[in-house]
Amino acid sequence: MVTARRIEGFSPTGRPISTPTTKFGGRPVWLTGPQWPISAAWDRPMRFVCQIELGPVLGAAGRGKVAYVFVTHADHGEDFFDPDVIDPDEGENAVIVQPGGDHAGPVRPLATGPGLYGDDGAAVEFTADLRPVDEPVSLTSGELEALPTADRDRYVERVDGDKIGGTPLFFQGDQWPDGGPWRLLLQLDSNWVPFRLHLGAAPRLFAFVSEDGTRGRLLVQDS
């Protein structure tokens, strides 16, 4: 079994969070100084999505560490979308781990930068309402297809949905990033969240962290 924390909803913080706890939006609370990732193609700061405590995801290897998730993304009212944001290797998304994380792309020591916003363009910040659950271990697409229909449906139901940690539910093949082994950090259907996060037509974001808690990757599958 694999432990996950299901995201049951998002609660507005009311005021900025200044501790390195799990949250979506606002400003990153860096542990060891700002490492704001920069878009490879556009030379602009990526948009901060969330920060996630790694202890509950990795156990001892993640204790005292935080992963920070970023994507290249338009400002409010801007007609801009880079399709390379879905790819873990094209320099348009980033998962920064602190302390001691390794990130291959360019970063700048920016104290502030783009964050999440709502439909009206105003900056937003949320905590996630989390519920611990146990999930089955990951199956390949071939193993999943070989299951009887009832067992396959039960597996999909148990690993589907927005969550931190757990087992990824890919729908376009077993798209683990290169260079693993990886643990799922975040699974998020970004069209159904209370903030603007445009990643495609019907996208699912997958963020991963290495088992030793030193590296992160992100990809998007879009139907």
PDB file of C-alpha atoms in Angstrom:
ATOM      1  CA  MET A   1       0.000   0.000   0.000  1.00  0.00           C
ATOM      2  CA  VAL A   2       1.008   3.624  -0.592  1.00  0.00           C
ATOM      3  CA  THR A   3      -0.084   6.509   1.627  1.00  0.00           C
ATOM      4  CA  ALA A   4      -1.620   9.555  -0.051  1.00  0.00           C
ATOM      5  CA  ARG A   5      -3.318  12.701   1.184  1.00  0.00           C
ATOM      6  CA  ARG A   6      -6.439  13.421  -0.845  1.00  0.00           C
ATOM      7  CA  ILE A   7      -7.202  17.070  -1.532  1.00  0.00           C
ATOM      8  CA  GLU A   8     -10.794  17.440  -0.381  1.00  0.00           C
ATOM      9  CA  GLY A   9     -10.862  21.171  -1.103  1.00  0.00           C
ATOM     10  CA  PHE A  10      -8.977  24.452  -0.866  1.00  0.00           C
ATOM     11  CA  SER A  11      -9.409  27.046   1.887  1.00  0.00           C
ATOM     12  CA  PRO A  12      -8.417  30.712   1.399  1.00  0.00           C
ATOM     13  CA  THR A  13      -5.747  31.674   3.892  1.00  0.00           C
ATOM     14  CA  GLY A  14      -7.035  35.192   4.574  1.00  0.00           C
ATOM     15  CA  ARG A  15      -3.490  36.399   5.158  1.00  0.00           C
ATOM     16  CA  PRO A  16      -0.109  35.353   3.749  1.00  0.00           C
ATOM     17  CA  ILE A  17       1.454  32.161   5.097  1.00  0.00           C
ATOM     18  CA  SER A  18       5.017  32.779   6.236  1.00  0.00           C
ATOM     19  CA  THR A  19       6.011  29.244   7.262  1.00  0.00           C
ATOM     20  CA  PRO A  20       7.258  26.424   4.971  1.00  0.00           C
ATOM     21  CA  THR A  21       4.034  24.439   5.160  1.00  0.00           C
ATOM     22  CA  THR A  22       2.056  22.978   2.279  1.00  0.00           C
ATOM     23  CA  LYS A  23       0.082  25.664   0.450  1.00  0.00           C
ATOM     24  CA  PHE A  24      -1.030  26.790  -3.018  1.00  0.00           C
ATOM     25  CA  GLY A  25      -0.415  30.329  -4.284  1.00  0.00           C
ATOM     26  CA  GLY A  26       0.985  33.306  -2.449  1.00  0.00           C
ATOM     27  CA  ARG A  27       4.770  33.542  -2.330  1.00  0.00           C
ATOM     28  CA  PRO A  28       7.172  30.661  -1.758  1.00  0.00           C
ATOM     29  CA  VAL A  29       8.590  30.482   1.753  1.00  0.00           C
ATOM     30  CA  TRP A  30      12.142  29.453   0.929  1.00  0.00           C
ATOM     31  CA  LEU A  31      14.186  27.390   3.343  1.00  0.00           C
ATOM     32  CA  THR A  32      17.646  28.339   2.056  1.00  0.00           C
ATOM     33  CA  GLY A  33      17.159  31.471  -0.058  1.00  0.00           C
ATOM     34  CA  PRO A  34      15.262  32.212  -3.274  1.00  0.00           C
ATOM     35  CA  GLN A  35      15.826  29.976  -6.319  1.00  0.00           C
ATOM     36  CA  TRP A  36      13.137  31.289  -8.679  1.00  0.00           C
ATOM     37  CA  PRO A  37      13.207  29.249 -11.921  1.00  0.00           C
ATOM     38  CA  ILE A  38      13.305  31.067 -15.249  1.00  0.00           C
ATOM     39  CA  SER A  39      11.603  30.009 -18.499  1.00  0.00           C
ATOM     40  CA  ALA A  40      14.173  28.596 -20.916  1.00  0.00           C
ATOM     41  CA  ALA A  41      12.454  30.007 -24.014  1.00  0.00           C
ATOM     42  CA  TRP A  42      11.105  33.319 -22.715  1.00  0.00           C
ATOM     43  CA  ASP A  43      13.610  34.399 -20.053  1.00  0.00           C
ATOM     44  CA  ARG A  44      10.766  35.249 -17.679  1.00  0.00           C
ATOM     45  CA  PRO A  45      10.144  34.000 -14.141  1.00  0.00           C
ATOM     46  CA  MET A  46       7.881  30.984 -13.962  1.00  0.00           C
ATOM     47  CA  ARG A  47       4.644  31.162 -11.962  1.00  0.00           C
ATOM     48  CA  PHE A  48       4.689  29.747  -8.438  1.00  0.00           C
ATOM     49  CA  VAL A  49       1.978  27.103  -7.991  1.00  0.00           C
ATOM     50  CA  CYS A  50       2.561  25.532  -4.590  1.00  0.00           C
ATOM     51  CA  GLN A  51       4.974  24.364  -1.930  1.00  0.00           C
ATOM     52  CA  ILE A  52       4.684  20.888  -0.408  1.00  0.00           C
ATOM     53  CA  GLU A  53       6.314  19.475   2.711  1.00  0.00           C
ATOM     54  CA  LEU A  54       8.231  16.343   1.758  1.00  0.00           C
ATOM     55  CA  GLY A  55       8.160  14.529   5.103  1.00  0.00           C
ATOM     56  CA  PRO A  56       4.673  13.044   4.575  1.00  0.00           C
ATOM     57  CA  VAL A  57       5.598  12.063   0.988  1.00  0.00           C
ATOM     58  CA  LEU A  58       9.061  10.554   1.530  1.00  0.00           C
ATOM     59  CA  GLY A  59       9.275   9.823   5.236  1.00  0.00           C
ATOM     60  CA  ALA A  60      12.746  10.222   6.722  1.00  0.00           C
ATOM     61  CA  ALA A  61      14.310  11.210   3.372  1.00  0.00           C
ATOM     62  CA  GLY A  62      11.964  14.183   3.135  1.00  0.00           C
ATOM     63  CA  ARG A  63      11.988  15.368   6.719  1.00  0.00           C
ATOM     64  CA  GLY A  64      12.772  19.080   6.919  1.00  0.00           C
ATOM     65  CA  LYS A  65      12.528  19.518   3.137  1.00  0.00           C
ATOM     66  CA  VAL A  66      10.042  21.366   0.909  1.00  0.00           C
ATOM     67  CA  ALA A  67       9.350  21.067  -2.827  1.00  0.00           C
ATOM     68  CA  TYR A  68       8.331  24.201  -4.751  1.00  0.00           C
ATOM     69  CA  VAL A  69       6.330  23.770  -7.983  1.00  0.00           C
ATOM     70  CA  PHE A  70       6.454  26.285 -10.868  1.00  0.00           C
ATOM     71  CA  VAL A  71       5.153  26.515 -14.445  1.00  0.00           C
ATOM     72  CA  THR A  72       5.568  28.963 -17.319  1.00  0.00           C
ATOM     73  CA  HIS A  73       2.175  30.677 -17.387  1.00  0.00           C
ATOM     74  CA  ALA A  74       0.394  33.783 -18.650  1.00  0.00           C
ATOM     75  CA  ASP A  75      -0.386  36.831 -16.561  1.00  0.00           C
ATOM     76  CA  HIS A  76      -4.048  37.714 -16.102  1.00  0.00           C
ATOM     77  CA  GLY A  77      -5.499  38.912 -19.397  1.00  0.00           C
ATOM     78  CA  GLU A  78      -2.404  37.906 -21.365  1.00  0.00           C
ATOM     79  CA  ASP A  79      -2.818  35.836 -24.542  1.00  0.00           C
ATOM     80  CA  PHE A  80       0.085  33.491 -23.946  1.00  0.00           C
ATOM     81  CA  PHE A  81       0.574  29.729 -23.626  1.00  0.00           C
ATOM     82  CA  ASP A  82       3.753  27.719 -24.108  1.00  0.00           C
ATOM     83  CA  PRO A  83       2.891  24.110 -25.081  1.00  0.00           C
ATOM     84  CA  ASP A  84       6.255  22.929 -23.744  1.00  0.00           C
ATOM     85  CA  VAL A  85       4.908  23.404 -20.219  1.00  0.00           C
ATOM     86  CA  ILE A  86       3.711  19.771 -20.378  1.00  0.00           C
ATOM     87  CA  ASP A  87       7.211  18.346 -20.875  1.00  0.00           C
ATOM     88  CA  PRO A  88       9.633  17.652 -17.992  1.00  0.00           C
ATOM     89  CA  ASP A  89      12.664  18.312 -20.221  1.00  0.00           C
ATOM     90  CA  GLU A  90      11.857  21.560 -22.086  1.00  0.00           C
ATOM     91  CA  GLY A  91      12.587  24.120 -19.373  1.00  0.00           C
ATOM     92  CA  GLU A  92       9.034  25.433 -18.938  1.00  0.00           C
ATOM     93  CA  ASN A  93       8.251  23.899 -15.564  1.00  0.00           C
ATOM     94  CA  ALA A  94      10.253  23.192 -12.425  1.00  0.00           C
ATOM     95  CA  VAL A  95      10.154  21.435  -9.073  1.00  0.00           C
ATOM     96  CA  ILE A  96      12.751  22.983  -6.764  1.00  0.00           C
ATOM     97  CA  VAL A  97      13.693  21.050  -3.600  1.00  0.00           C
ATOM     98  CA  GLN A  98      15.236  22.737  -0.562  1.00  0.00           C
ATOM     99  CA  PRO A  99      17.552  22.310   1.203  1.00  0.00           C
ATOM    100  CA  GLY A 100      20.190  20.710  -0.984  1.00  0.00           C
ATOM    101  CA  GLY A 101      18.107  20.190  -4.098  1.00  0.00           C
ATOM    102  CA  ASP A 102      19.567  19.949  -7.573  1.00  0.00           C
ATOM    103  CA  HIS A 103      17.918  21.873 -10.461  1.00  0.00           C
ATOM    104  CA  ALA A 104      19.441  21.923 -13.940  1.00  0.00           C
ATOM    105  CA  GLY A 105      17.663  25.022 -15.263  1.00  0.00           C
ATOM    106  CA  PRO A 106      18.383  28.719 -14.681  1.00  0.00           C
ATOM    107  CA  VAL A 107      17.244  30.322 -11.421  1.00  0.00           C
ATOM    108  CA  ARG A 108      17.406  33.840  -9.983  1.00  0.00           C
ATOM    109  CA  PRO A 109      17.459  34.980  -6.335  1.00  0.00           C
ATOM    110  CA  LEU A 110      14.119  36.793  -6.659  1.00  0.00           C
ATOM    111  CA  ALA A 111      12.301  37.685  -3.456  1.00  0.00           C
ATOM    112  CA  THR A 112       8.994  38.052  -5.337  1.00  0.00           C
ATOM    113  CA  GLY A 113       7.586  36.788  -8.607  1.00  0.00           C
ATOM    114  CA  PRO A 114       4.402  35.627 -10.369  1.00  0.00           C
ATOM    115  CA  GLY A 115       1.931  33.656  -8.243  1.00  0.00           C
ATOM    116  CA  LEU A 116      -1.514  32.147  -8.623  1.00  0.00           C
ATOM    117  CA  TYR A 117      -4.495  34.393  -9.339  1.00  0.00           C
ATOM    118  CA  GLY A 118      -8.274  34.065  -9.494  1.00  0.00           C
ATOM    119  CA  ASP A 119     -10.675  34.745 -12.350  1.00  0.00           C
ATOM    120  CA  ASP A 120     -10.513  38.481 -11.612  1.00  0.00           C
ATOM    121  CA  GLY A 121      -6.709  38.517 -11.695  1.00  0.00           C
ATOM    122  CA  ALA A 122      -6.282  39.077  -7.959  1.00  0.00           C
ATOM    123  CA  ALA A 123      -3.534  37.141  -6.186  1.00  0.00           C
ATOM    124  CA  VAL A 124      -4.790  34.128  -4.196  1.00  0.00           C
ATOM    125  CA  GLU A 125      -3.411  31.800  -1.564  1.00  0.00           C
ATOM    126  CA  PHE A 126      -4.928  28.562  -0.228  1.00  0.00           C
ATOM    127  CA  THR A 127      -4.263  25.766   2.180  1.00  0.00           C
ATOM    128  CA  ALA A 128      -5.327  22.294   1.049  1.00  0.00           C
ATOM    129  CA  ASP A 129      -7.903  20.319   3.032  1.00  0.00           C
ATOM    130  CA  LEU A 130      -6.179  16.918   3.195  1.00  0.00           C
ATOM    131  CA  ARG A 131      -7.439  13.431   4.094  1.00  0.00           C
ATOM    132  CA  PRO A 132      -4.959  10.527   4.506  1.00  0.00           C
ATOM    133  CA  VAL A 133      -5.801   7.404   2.494  1.00  0.00           C
ATOM    134  CA  ASP A 134      -4.065   4.153   1.574  1.00  0.00           C
ATOM    135  CA  GLU A 135      -3.742   3.386  -2.136  1.00  0.00           C
ATOM    136  CA  PRO A 136      -2.581   0.354  -4.120  1.00  0.00           C
ATOM    137  CA  VAL A 137       0.910   0.329  -5.607  1.00  0.00           C
ATOM    138  CA  SER A 138       1.370   1.542  -9.174  1.00  0.00           C
ATOM    139  CA  LEU A 139       0.447  -0.775 -12.033  1.00  0.00           C
ATOM    140  CA  THR A 140       1.664  -0.465 -15.601  1.00  0.00           C
ATOM    141  CA  SER A 141      -0.955   0.203 -18.268  1.00  0.00           C
ATOM    142  CA  GLY A 142      -0.567  -3.405 -19.383  1.00  0.00           C
ATOM    143  CA  GLU A 143      -1.106  -4.762 -15.882  1.00  0.00           C
ATOM    144  CA  LEU A 144      -4.142  -2.534 -15.446  1.00  0.00           C
ATOM    145  CA  GLU A 145      -5.698  -3.640 -18.724  1.00  0.00           C
ATOM    146  CA  ALA A 146      -5.187  -7.289 -17.763  1.00  0.00           C
ATOM    147  CA  LEU A 147      -7.342  -6.938 -14.647  1.00  0.00           C
ATOM    148  CA  PRO A 148     -10.996  -8.000 -14.666  1.00  0.00           C
ATOM    149  CA  THR A 149     -13.247  -5.024 -15.339  1.00  0.00           C
ATOM    150  CA  ALA A 150     -14.492  -4.738 -11.747  1.00  0.00           C
ATOM    151  CA  ASP A 151     -10.957  -4.829 -10.326  1.00  0.00           C
ATOM    152  CA  ARG A 152      -9.757  -2.293 -12.882  1.00  0.00           C
ATOM    153  CA  ASP A 153     -12.591   0.087 -12.054  1.00  0.00           C
ATOM    154  CA  ARG A 154     -11.880  -0.309  -8.341  1.00  0.00           C
ATOM    155  CA  TYR A 155      -8.189   0.473  -8.864  1.00  0.00           C
ATOM    156  CA  VAL A 156      -8.960   3.595 -10.917  1.00  0.00           C
ATOM    157  CA  GLU A 157     -11.443   4.816  -8.327  1.00  0.00           C
ATOM    158  CA  ARG A 158      -8.891   4.420  -5.533  1.00  0.00           C
ATOM    159  CA  VAL A 159      -6.035   6.320  -7.246  1.00  0.00           C
ATOM    160  CA  ASP A 160      -8.022   8.970  -9.137  1.00  0.00           C
ATOM    161  CA  GLY A 161      -8.372  12.587  -8.055  1.00  0.00           C
ATOM    162  CA  ASP A 162      -6.326  15.468  -6.678  1.00  0.00           C
ATOM    163  CA  LYS A 163      -3.800  14.427  -4.037  1.00  0.00           C
ATOM    164  CA  ILE A 164      -0.367  14.782  -2.519  1.00  0.00           C
ATOM    165  CA  GLY A 165       1.674  11.588  -2.648  1.00  0.00           C
ATOM    166  CA  GLY A 166       0.233   8.207  -3.504  1.00  0.00           C
ATOM    167  CA  THR A 167      -0.030   6.418  -6.843  1.00  0.00           C
ATOM    168  CA  PRO A 168      -0.263   8.322 -10.152  1.00  0.00           C
ATOM    169  CA  LEU A 169      -3.193   7.643 -12.463  1.00  0.00           C
ATOM    170  CA  PHE A 170      -1.771   8.198 -15.933  1.00  0.00           C
ATOM    171  CA  PHE A 171      -4.206   8.213 -18.851  1.00  0.00           C
ATOM    172  CA  GLN A 172      -1.696   8.515 -21.708  1.00  0.00           C
ATOM    173  CA  GLY A 173       0.700   5.666 -20.989  1.00  0.00           C
ATOM    174  CA  ASP A 174       3.156   5.120 -18.157  1.00  0.00           C
ATOM    175  CA  GLN A 175       4.882   8.480 -18.466  1.00  0.00           C
ATOM    176  CA  TRP A 176       7.321   8.389 -15.550  1.00  0.00           C
ATOM    177  CA  PRO A 177      10.099  10.949 -16.078  1.00  0.00           C
ATOM    178  CA  ASP A 178      13.580   9.718 -16.910  1.00  0.00           C
ATOM    179  CA  GLY A 179      16.156   9.482 -14.150  1.00  0.00           C
ATOM    180  CA  GLY A 180      14.075   7.854 -11.404  1.00  0.00           C
ATOM    181  CA  PRO A 181      13.099   6.178  -9.209  1.00  0.00           C
ATOM    182  CA  TRP A 182      10.415   8.770  -8.458  1.00  0.00           C
ATOM    183  CA  ARG A 183       7.608   9.229  -5.955  1.00  0.00           C
ATOM    184  CA  LEU A 184       4.434  11.077  -6.854  1.00  0.00           C
ATOM    185  CA  LEU A 185       4.446  14.501  -5.227  1.00  0.00           C
ATOM    186  CA  LEU A 186       1.239  16.015  -6.631  1.00  0.00           C
ATOM    187  CA  GLN A 187      -1.588  14.918  -8.925  1.00  0.00           C
ATOM    188  CA  LEU A 188      -3.920  17.777  -9.883  1.00  0.00           C
ATOM    189  CA  ASP A 189      -6.716  18.223 -12.429  1.00  0.00           C
ATOM    190  CA  SER A 190      -6.011  21.904 -12.939  1.00  0.00           C
ATOM    191  CA  ASN A 191      -9.295  22.830 -14.651  1.00  0.00           C
ATOM    192  CA  TRP A 192     -11.230  22.168 -11.430  1.00  0.00           C
ATOM    193  CA  VAL A 193      -9.404  24.296  -8.890  1.00  0.00           C
ATOM    194  CA  PRO A 194     -10.356  27.708  -7.400  1.00  0.00           C
ATOM    195  CA  PHE A 195      -7.508  29.498  -9.164  1.00  0.00           C
ATOM    196  CA  ARG A 196      -6.411  30.054 -12.737  1.00  0.00           C
ATOM    197  CA  LEU A 197      -3.951  27.383 -13.899  1.00  0.00           C
ATOM    198  CA  HIS A 198      -4.127  26.918 -17.665  1.00  0.00           C
ATOM    199  CA  LEU A 199      -2.136  23.849 -18.700  1.00  0.00           C
ATOM    200  CA  GLY A 200      -4.131  22.618 -21.705  1.00  0.00           C
ATOM    201  CA  ALA A 201      -7.633  21.548 -22.729  1.00  0.00           C
ATOM    202  CA  ALA A 202      -8.278  18.828 -20.115  1.00  0.00           C
ATOM    203  CA  PRO A 203      -4.944  18.543 -18.311  1.00  0.00           C
ATOM    204  CA  ARG A 204      -3.706  16.552 -15.349  1.00  0.00           C
ATOM    205  CA  LEU A 205      -0.533  17.790 -13.659  1.00  0.00           C
ATOM    206  CA  PHE A 206       1.894  15.250 -12.214  1.00  0.00           C
ATOM    207  CA  ALA A 207       4.803  16.427 -10.065  1.00  0.00           C
ATOM    208  CA  PHE A 208       7.417  13.948  -8.839  1.00  0.00           C
ATOM    209  CA  VAL A 209      10.262  13.933  -6.352  1.00  0.00           C
ATOM    210  CA  SER A 210      13.225  11.572  -6.246  1.00  0.00           C
ATOM    211  CA  GLU A 211      13.229   8.965  -3.486  1.00  0.00           C
ATOM    212  CA  ASP A 212      16.283  10.571  -1.882  1.00  0.00           C
ATOM    213  CA  GLY A 213      14.564  13.975  -1.771  1.00  0.00           C
ATOM    214  CA  THR A 214      17.081  15.824  -3.927  1.00  0.00           C
ATOM    215  CA  ARG A 215      15.352  16.331  -7.291  1.00  0.00           C
ATOM    216  CA  GLY A 216      11.908  17.024  -8.734  1.00  0.00           C
ATOM    217  CA  ARG A 217      10.220  16.800 -12.122  1.00  0.00           C
ATOM    218  CA  LEU A 218       6.849  17.812 -13.561  1.00  0.00           C
ATOM    219  CA  LEU A 219       4.789  16.741 -16.561  1.00  0.00           C
ATOM    220  CA  VAL A 220       1.246  17.244 -17.812  1.00  0.00           C
ATOM    221  CA  GLN A 221      -0.964  14.763 -19.637  1.00  0.00           C
ATOM    222  CA  ASP A 222      -3.732  16.406 -21.669  1.00  0.00           C
ATOM    223  CA  SER A 223      -6.639  14.687 -23.381  1.00  0.00           C
TER     224      SER A 223
END
